[in-house]
GROMACS .gro file of C-alpha atoms in nm:
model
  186
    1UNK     CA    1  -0.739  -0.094  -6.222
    2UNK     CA    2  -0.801  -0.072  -5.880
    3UNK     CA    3  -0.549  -0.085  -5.603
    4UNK     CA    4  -0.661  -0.311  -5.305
    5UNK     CA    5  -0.532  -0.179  -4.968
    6UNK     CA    6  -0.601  -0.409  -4.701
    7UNK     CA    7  -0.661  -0.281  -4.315
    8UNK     CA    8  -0.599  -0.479  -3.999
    9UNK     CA    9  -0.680  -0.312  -3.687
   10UNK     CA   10  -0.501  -0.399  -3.347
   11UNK     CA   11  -0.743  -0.299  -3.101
   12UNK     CA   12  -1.070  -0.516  -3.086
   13UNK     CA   13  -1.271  -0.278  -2.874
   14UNK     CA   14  -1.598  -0.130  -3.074
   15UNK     CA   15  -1.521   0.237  -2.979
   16UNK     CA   16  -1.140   0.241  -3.070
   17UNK     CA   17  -0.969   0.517  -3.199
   18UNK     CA   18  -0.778   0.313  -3.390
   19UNK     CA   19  -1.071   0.141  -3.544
   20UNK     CA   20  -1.219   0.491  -3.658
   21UNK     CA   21  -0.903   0.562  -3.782
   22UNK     CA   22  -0.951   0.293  -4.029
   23UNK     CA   23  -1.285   0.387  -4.135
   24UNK     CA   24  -1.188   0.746  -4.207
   25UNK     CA   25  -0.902   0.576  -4.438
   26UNK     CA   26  -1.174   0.391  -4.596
   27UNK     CA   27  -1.367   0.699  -4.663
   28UNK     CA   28  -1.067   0.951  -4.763
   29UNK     CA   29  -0.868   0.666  -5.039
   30UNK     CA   30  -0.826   0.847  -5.331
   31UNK     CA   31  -0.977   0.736  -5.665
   32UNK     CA   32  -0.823   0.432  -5.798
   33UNK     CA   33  -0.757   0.294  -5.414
   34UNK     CA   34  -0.979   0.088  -5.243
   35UNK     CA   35  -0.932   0.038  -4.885
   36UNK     CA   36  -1.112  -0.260  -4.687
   37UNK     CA   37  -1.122  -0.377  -4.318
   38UNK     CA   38  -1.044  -0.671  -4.260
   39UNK     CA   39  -1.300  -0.816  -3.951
   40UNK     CA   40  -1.226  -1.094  -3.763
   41UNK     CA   41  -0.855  -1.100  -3.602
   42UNK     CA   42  -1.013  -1.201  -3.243
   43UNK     CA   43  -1.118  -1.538  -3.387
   44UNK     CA   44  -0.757  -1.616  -3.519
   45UNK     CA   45  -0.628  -1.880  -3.266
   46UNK     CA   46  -0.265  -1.811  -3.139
   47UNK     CA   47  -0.029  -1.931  -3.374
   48UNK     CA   48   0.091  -2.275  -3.326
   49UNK     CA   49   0.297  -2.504  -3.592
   50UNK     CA   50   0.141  -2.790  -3.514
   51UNK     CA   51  -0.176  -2.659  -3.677
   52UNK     CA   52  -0.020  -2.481  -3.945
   53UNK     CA   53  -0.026  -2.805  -4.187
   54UNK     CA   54  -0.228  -2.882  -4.452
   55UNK     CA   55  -0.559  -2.968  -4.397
   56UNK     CA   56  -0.526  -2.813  -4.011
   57UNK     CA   57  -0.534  -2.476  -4.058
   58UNK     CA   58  -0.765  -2.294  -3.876
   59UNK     CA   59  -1.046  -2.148  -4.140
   60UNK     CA   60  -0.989  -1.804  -3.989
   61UNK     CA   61  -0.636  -1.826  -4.040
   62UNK     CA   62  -0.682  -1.939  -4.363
   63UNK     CA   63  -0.923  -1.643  -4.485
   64UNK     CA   64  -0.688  -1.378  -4.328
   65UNK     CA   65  -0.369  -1.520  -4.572
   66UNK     CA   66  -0.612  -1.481  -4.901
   67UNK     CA   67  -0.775  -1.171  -4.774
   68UNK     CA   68  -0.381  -1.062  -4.734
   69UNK     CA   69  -0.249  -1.258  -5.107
   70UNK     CA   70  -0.488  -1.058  -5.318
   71UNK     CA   71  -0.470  -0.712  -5.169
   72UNK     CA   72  -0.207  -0.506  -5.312
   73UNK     CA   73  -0.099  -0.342  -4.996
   74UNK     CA   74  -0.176  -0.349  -4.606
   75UNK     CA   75  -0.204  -0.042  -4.379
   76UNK     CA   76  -0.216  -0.153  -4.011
   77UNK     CA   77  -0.360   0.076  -3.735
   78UNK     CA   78  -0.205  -0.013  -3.369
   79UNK     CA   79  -0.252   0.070  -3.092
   80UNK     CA   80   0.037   0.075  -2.794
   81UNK     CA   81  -0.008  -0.178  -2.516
   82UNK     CA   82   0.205  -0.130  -2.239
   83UNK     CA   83   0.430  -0.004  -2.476
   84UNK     CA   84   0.433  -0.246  -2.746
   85UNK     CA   85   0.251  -0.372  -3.009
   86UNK     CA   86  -0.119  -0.556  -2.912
   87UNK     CA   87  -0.099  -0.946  -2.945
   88UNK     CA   88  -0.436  -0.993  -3.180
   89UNK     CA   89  -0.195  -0.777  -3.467
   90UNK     CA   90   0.099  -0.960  -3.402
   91UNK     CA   91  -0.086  -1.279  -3.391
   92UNK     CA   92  -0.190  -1.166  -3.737
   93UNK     CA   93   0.173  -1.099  -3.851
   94UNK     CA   94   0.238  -1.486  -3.721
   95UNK     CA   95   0.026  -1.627  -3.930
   96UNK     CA   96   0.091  -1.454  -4.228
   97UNK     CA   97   0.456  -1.450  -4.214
   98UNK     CA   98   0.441  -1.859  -4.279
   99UNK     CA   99   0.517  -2.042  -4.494
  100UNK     CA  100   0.872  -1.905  -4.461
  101UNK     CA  101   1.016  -1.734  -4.764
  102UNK     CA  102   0.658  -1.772  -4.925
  103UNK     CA  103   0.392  -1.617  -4.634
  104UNK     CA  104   0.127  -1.396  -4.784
  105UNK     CA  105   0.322  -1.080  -4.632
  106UNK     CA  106   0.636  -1.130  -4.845
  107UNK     CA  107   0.685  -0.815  -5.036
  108UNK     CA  108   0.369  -0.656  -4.975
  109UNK     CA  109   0.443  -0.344  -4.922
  110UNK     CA  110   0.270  -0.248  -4.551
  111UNK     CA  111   0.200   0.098  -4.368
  112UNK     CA  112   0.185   0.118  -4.032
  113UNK     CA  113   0.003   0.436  -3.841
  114UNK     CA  114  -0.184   0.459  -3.530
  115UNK     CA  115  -0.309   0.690  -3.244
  116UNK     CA  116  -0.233   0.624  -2.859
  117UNK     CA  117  -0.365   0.815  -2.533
  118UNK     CA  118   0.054   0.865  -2.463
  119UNK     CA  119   0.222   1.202  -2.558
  120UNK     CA  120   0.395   1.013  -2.860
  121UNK     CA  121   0.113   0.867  -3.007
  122UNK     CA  122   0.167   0.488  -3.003
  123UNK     CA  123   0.510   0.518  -3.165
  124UNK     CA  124   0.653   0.233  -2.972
  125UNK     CA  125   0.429  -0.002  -3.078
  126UNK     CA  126   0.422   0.115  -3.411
  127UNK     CA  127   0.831   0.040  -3.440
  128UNK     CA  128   0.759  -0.316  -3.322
  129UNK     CA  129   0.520  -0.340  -3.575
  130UNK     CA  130   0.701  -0.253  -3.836
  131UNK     CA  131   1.047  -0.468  -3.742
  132UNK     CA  132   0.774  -0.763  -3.724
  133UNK     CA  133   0.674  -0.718  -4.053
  134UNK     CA  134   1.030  -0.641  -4.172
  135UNK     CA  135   1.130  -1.007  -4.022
  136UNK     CA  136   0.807  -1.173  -4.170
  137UNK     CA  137   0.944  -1.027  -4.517
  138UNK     CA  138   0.686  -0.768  -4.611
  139UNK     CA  139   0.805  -0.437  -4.798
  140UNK     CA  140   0.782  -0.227  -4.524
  141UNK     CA  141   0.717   0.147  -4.606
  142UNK     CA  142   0.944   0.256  -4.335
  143UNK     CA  143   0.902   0.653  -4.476
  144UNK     CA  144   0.483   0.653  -4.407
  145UNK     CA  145   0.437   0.731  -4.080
  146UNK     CA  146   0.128   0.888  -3.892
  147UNK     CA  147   0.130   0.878  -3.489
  148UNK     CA  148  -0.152   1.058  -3.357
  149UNK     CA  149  -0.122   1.125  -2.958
  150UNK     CA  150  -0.369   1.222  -2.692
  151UNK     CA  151  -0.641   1.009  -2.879
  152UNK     CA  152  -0.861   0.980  -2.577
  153UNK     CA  153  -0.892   1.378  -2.548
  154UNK     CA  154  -0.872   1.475  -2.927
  155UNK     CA  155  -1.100   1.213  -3.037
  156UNK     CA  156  -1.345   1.221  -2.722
  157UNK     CA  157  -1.620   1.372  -2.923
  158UNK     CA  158  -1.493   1.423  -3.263
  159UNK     CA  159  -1.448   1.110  -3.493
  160UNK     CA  160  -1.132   1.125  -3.687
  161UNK     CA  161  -1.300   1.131  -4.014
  162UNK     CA  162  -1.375   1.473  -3.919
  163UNK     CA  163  -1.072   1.603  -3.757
  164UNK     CA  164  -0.889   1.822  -4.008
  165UNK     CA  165  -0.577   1.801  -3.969
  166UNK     CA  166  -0.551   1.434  -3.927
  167UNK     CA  167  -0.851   1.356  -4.222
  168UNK     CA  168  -0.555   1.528  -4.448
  169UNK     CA  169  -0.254   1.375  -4.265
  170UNK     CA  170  -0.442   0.996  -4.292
  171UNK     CA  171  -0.565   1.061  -4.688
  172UNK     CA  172  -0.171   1.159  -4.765
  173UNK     CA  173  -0.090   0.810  -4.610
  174UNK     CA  174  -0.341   0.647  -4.793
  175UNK     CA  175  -0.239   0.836  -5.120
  176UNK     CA  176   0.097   0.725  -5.024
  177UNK     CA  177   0.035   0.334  -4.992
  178UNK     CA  178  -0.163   0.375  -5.320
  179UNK     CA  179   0.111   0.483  -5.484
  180UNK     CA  180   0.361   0.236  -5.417
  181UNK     CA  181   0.097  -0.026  -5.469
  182UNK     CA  182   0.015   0.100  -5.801
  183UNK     CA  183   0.398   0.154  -5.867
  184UNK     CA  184   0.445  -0.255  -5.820
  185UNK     CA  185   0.205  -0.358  -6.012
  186UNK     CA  186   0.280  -0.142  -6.320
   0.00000   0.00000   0.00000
């Protein structure tokens, strides 16, 4: 059986770091793991209650919460904004944290890694990240961690996929995820 990790990416730009970082995760899951992107977070309106009710909610909204309920696992890649986390992701984390007690995050266990220009790679935002999804009630994998600084010079011309060091450090945390996953479902 395989285990479905989903990906949500918090930077919408076409060239971001981030966003490669995801695609090298798809590329480097292990057998047994498949990882998918998730496209489409910049067409999520804010959250509002007043169209979270039946028959109201947005169809984007509504295909991120079953693209969430039948993966096995999230891994989110953030960026840090002004030293936080980027409002499209925790737009996202809105969303799927409702209904209350019963949103499609609730127990999922979630990974969240990143890379940032900044000297500590984005480690800020990844924090708020994870107390978000800790609130919203998802299993967070507090212990899976992967903060990758100085994107804009180590990832100028190289593409993470093929960066050594982090290709290895990014297929452990995908191994890692899978694991758990596969450990919850058993």
């Amino acid at each position: 059986m395989s285990v479905r990790i989903l990906a949500l990416v918090g930077s919408l730009r076409a060239g971001s770091h981030n966003r490669q970082l995801a695609e090298a995760a798809v590329k480097l899951a292990p057998e047994g793991a498949d990882v998918q992107l998730f496209e489409g977070l910049a067409e999520i309106p804010f959250y509002n209650e007043d169209i979270d009710v039946e028959g109201s909610v947005p169809a984007t909204a509504v295909r991120l919460r079953e693209a969430v309920g039948s993966a096995d696992a999230l891994l989110l890649f953030t960026p840090e904004y002004n030293g936080t986390i980027p409002a499209v992701l925790k737009n996202a984390i809105d969303w799927l944290s409702r209904p209350y007690g019963a949103g499609a995050l609730t127990a999922k266990p979630v990974a969240v890694v990143g890379t940032a220009f900044g000297q500590y790679g984005g480690v800020w935002a990844q924090d708020e990240t994870r107390k978000s999804l800790g609130v919203a009630g998802a299993q967070v994998l507090e212990d899976v961690k992967l903060s990758i600084a100085g994107s804009l010079t180590r990832f100028a011309e190289t593409h993470p996929a093929d960066d050594t060091e982090v290709a290895a450090q990014l297929a452990e945390v995908v191994a890692r995820v899978h694991g758990q996953a596969a450990g919850q479902s058993a």
